[in-house]
XYZ file of C-alpha atoms in Angstrom:
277
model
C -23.555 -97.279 127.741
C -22.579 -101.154 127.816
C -21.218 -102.753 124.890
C -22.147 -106.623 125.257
C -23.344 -109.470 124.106
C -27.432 -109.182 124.478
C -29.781 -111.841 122.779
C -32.701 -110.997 125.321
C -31.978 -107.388 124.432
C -36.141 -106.938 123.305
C -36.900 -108.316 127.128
C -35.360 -105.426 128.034
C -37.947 -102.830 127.479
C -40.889 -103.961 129.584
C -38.411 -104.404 132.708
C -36.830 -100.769 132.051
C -40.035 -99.337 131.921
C -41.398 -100.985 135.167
C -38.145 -100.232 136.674
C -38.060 -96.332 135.477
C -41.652 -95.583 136.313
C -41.604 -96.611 139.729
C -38.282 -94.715 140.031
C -39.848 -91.385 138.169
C -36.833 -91.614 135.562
C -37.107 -90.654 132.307
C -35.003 -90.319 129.301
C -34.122 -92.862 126.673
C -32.599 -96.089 126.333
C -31.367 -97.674 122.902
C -31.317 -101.756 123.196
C -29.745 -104.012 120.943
C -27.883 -107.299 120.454
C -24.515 -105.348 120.848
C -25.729 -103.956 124.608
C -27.443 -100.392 125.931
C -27.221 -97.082 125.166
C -29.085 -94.530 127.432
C -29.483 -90.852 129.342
C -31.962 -90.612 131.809
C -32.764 -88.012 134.189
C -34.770 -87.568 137.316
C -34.360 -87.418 141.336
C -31.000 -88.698 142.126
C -32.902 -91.530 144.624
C -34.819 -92.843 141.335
C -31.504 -92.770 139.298
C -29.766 -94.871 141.513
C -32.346 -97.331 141.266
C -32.407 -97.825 137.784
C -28.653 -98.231 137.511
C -28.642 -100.691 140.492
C -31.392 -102.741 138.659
C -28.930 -102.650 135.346
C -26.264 -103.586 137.120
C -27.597 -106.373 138.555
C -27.295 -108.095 135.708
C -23.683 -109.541 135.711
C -23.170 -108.477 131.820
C -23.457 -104.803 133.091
C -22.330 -105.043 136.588
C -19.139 -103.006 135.306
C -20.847 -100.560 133.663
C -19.929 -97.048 133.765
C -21.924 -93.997 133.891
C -21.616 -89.957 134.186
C -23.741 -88.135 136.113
C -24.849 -83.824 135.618
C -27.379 -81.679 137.603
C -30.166 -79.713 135.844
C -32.421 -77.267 137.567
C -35.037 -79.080 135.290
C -35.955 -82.511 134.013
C -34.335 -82.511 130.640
C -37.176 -85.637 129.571
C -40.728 -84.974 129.193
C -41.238 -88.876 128.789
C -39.270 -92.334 128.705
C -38.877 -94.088 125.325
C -37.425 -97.263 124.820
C -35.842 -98.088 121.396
C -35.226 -101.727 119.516
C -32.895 -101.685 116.986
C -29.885 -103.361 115.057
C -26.908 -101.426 116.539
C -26.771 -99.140 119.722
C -24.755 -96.555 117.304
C -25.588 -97.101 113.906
C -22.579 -98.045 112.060
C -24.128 -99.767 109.572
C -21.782 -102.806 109.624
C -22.358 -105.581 112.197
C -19.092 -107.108 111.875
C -17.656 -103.938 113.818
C -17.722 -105.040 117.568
C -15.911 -102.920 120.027
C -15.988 -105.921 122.575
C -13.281 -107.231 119.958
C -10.773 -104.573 119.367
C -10.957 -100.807 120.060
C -8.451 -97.546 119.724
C -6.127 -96.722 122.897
C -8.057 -94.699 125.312
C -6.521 -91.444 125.948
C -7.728 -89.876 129.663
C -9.021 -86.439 129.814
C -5.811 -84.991 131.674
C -3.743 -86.233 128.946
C -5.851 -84.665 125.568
C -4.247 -81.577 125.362
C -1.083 -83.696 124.592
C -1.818 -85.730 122.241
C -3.924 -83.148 120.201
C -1.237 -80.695 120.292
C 1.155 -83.666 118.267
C 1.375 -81.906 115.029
C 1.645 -85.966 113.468
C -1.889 -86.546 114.777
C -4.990 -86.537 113.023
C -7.555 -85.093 114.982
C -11.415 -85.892 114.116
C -14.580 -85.004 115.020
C -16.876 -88.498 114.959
C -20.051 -86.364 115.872
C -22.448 -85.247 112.916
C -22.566 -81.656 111.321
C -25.084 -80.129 113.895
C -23.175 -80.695 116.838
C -19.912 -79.629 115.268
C -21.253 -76.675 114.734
C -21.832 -76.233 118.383
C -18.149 -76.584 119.412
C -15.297 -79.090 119.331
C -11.660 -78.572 119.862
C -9.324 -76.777 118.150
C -8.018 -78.072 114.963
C -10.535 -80.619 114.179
C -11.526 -82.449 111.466
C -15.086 -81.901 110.462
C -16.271 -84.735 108.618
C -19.429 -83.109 107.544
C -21.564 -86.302 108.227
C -25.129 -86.067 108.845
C -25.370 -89.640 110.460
C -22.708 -91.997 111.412
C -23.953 -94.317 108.687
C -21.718 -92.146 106.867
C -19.150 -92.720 108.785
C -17.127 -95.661 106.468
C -17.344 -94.014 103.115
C -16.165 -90.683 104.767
C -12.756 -93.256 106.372
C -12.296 -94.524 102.845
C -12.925 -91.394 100.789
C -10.441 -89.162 103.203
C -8.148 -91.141 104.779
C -7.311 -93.559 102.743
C -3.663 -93.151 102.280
C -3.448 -92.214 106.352
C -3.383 -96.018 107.712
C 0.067 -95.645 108.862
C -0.606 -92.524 110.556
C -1.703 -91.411 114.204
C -5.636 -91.215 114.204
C -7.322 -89.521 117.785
C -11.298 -88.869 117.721
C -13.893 -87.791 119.772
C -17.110 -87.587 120.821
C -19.647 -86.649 122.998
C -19.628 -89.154 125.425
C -17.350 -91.704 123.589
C -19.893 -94.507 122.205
C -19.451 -93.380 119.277
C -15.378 -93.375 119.242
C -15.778 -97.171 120.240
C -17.374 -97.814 117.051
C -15.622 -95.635 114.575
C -12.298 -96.938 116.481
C -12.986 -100.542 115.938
C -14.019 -99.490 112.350
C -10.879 -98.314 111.491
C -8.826 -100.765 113.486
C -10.259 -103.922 111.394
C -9.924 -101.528 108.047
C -5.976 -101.534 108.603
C -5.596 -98.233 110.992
C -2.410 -99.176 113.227
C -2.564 -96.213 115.639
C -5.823 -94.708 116.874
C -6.721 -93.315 120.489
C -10.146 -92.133 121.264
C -10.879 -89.440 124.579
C -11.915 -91.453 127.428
C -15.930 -90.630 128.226
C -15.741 -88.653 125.391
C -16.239 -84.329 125.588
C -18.391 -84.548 128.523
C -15.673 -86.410 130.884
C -13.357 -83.643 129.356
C -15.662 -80.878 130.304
C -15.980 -82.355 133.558
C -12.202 -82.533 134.671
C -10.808 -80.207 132.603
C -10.518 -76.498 133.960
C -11.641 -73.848 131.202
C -8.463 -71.670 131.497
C -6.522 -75.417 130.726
C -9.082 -76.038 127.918
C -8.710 -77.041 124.425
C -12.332 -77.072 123.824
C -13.747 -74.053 121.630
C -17.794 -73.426 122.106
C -20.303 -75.746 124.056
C -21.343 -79.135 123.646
C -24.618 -80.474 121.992
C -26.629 -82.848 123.873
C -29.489 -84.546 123.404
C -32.157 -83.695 125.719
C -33.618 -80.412 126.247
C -30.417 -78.702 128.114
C -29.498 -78.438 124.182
C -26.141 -78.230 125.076
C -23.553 -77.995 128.273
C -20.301 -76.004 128.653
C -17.234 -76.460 131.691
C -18.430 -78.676 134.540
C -21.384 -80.107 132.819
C -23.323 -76.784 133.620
C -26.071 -76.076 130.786
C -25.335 -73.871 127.530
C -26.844 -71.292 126.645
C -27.322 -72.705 122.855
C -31.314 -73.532 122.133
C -32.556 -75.358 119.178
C -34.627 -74.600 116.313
C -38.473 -76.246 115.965
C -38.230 -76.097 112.269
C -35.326 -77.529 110.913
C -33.878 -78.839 114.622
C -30.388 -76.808 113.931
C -28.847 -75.429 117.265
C -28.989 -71.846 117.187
C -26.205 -69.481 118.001
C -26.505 -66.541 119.658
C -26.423 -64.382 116.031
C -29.159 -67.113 114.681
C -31.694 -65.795 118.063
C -30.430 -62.129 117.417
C -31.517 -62.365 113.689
C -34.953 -60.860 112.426
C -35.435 -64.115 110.469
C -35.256 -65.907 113.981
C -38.916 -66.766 115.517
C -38.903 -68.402 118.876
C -40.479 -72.162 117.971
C -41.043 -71.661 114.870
C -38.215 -70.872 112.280
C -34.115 -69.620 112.364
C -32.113 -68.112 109.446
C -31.557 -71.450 108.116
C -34.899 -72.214 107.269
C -37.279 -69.362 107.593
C -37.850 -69.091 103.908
C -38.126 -72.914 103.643
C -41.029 -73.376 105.478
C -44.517 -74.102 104.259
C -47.199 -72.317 105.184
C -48.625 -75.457 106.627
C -45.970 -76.261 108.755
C -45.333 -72.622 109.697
C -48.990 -72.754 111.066
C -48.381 -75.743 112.971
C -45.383 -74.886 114.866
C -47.127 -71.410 115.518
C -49.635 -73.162 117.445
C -47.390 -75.283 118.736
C -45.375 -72.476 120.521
């Protein structure tokens, strides 16, 4: 992801998709005036490509990226989104290329989540909380970021003087929710470099503050220590991520249904995702 200024952010799309089919990359890119969001996936050859052809823009030419093997391609198609925001804050007047928390590097976490003055949150929503996160964590029980300021302003109001670290999964969102609290009167807040999957990466398990895996979204579901995949599978009905218990209950149905919502569904939709599986 890029955070910059992008007015020709809609001629974007057709280019990217010229670009990604003749490279057999797929995956999904989010475009807006505030820069690019985007995972992709294919042969490494093809993935090269479409970075080189980013960067060869000079708004992007220092743009970073992380990089995991699958065994499969995690896409079944490209899709290429317009919108307002590239994380959906909500508030347009929140630009990270402005002001954004202290970046804390992987190797140096551990420290400054074991400070027993810090508050430590989780930026990500409910779902992939539930996956994993580190120890100690505050859960802010959000089911979009959108959510995100009235959560600030509802629990930590009376913490602006205080030492604020967050994370997330690969630390777009921490640039966001870090400006946000910056410009709301925050004086101290860090944010993990890259995010949990640059921790993953560098951090060895038995040196690990990280409880569980990590949700991601393509169809790995989820990745544990060195970016390998998880074993963690999602539900068709309600799209929770299943736990092991969730697949070893007798409510669980392979594509169609989990504890959390096998007496929920209709028998319409049960039906459908029956013959879907």
């Amino acid at each position: 992801y890029h955070f910059v200024d992008l007015p020709d952010y809609a001629q974007w799309k057709d280019k990217l998709v010229a670009c990604c089919d003749e490279a057999d990359v797929r995956g999904t890119f989010i475009l807006a005036t505030e820069g690019l969001n985007s995972t992709i996936a294919g042969p490494k050859e093809g993935v090269d490509a479409v970075l080189s052809f980013i960067r060869a823009d000079e708004r992007f030419a220092d743009m970073s990226h992380r990089e995991s093997t699958a065994d499969h391609l995690p896409f079944h198609r490209l899709r290429i989104a317009i919108r307002p925001e590239i994380v959906t804050l909500g508030d347009p007047s929140v630009n990270p290329n402005k002001a954004v928390g202290e970046y804390v590097e992987p190797e140096d976490w551990n420290a400054i989540i074991s400070d027993p003055d810090v508050i430590l949150i989780d930026t990500r929503n409910d779902y992939e909380v539930e996956v994993g996160t580190f120890e100690g964590a505050i859960d802010p029980k959000t089911e979009t970021f959108g959510q995100w300021d009235d959560y600030v302003k509802r629990r930590h109001a009376d913490d602006k003087e205080k030492k604020v670290a967050m994370f997330c999964t690969g630390g777009i969102r921490c640039e966001k929710a870090s400006a946000h609290m910056l410009k709301n009167g925050f004086d101290k807040v860090y944010h993990l470099k890259g995010g949990i999957l640059n921790y993953l990466e560098k951090i060895r398990p038995e040196d690990s503050m990280w409880d569980g895996e990590c949700f991601v979204f393509d169809h790995r579901v989820s990745v544990v220590h060195g970016l390998k995949e998880g074993e963690c599978e999602i539900c068709f009905g309600c799209r929770w991520p299943l736990s092991k218990e969730d697949m070893a209950s007798s409510q669980y149905e392979p594509g169609v249904c989990c504890p959390r919502c096998a007496g929920e569904l209709s028998s319409e939709r049960r039906a459908g995702l029956e013959e879907r599986h």
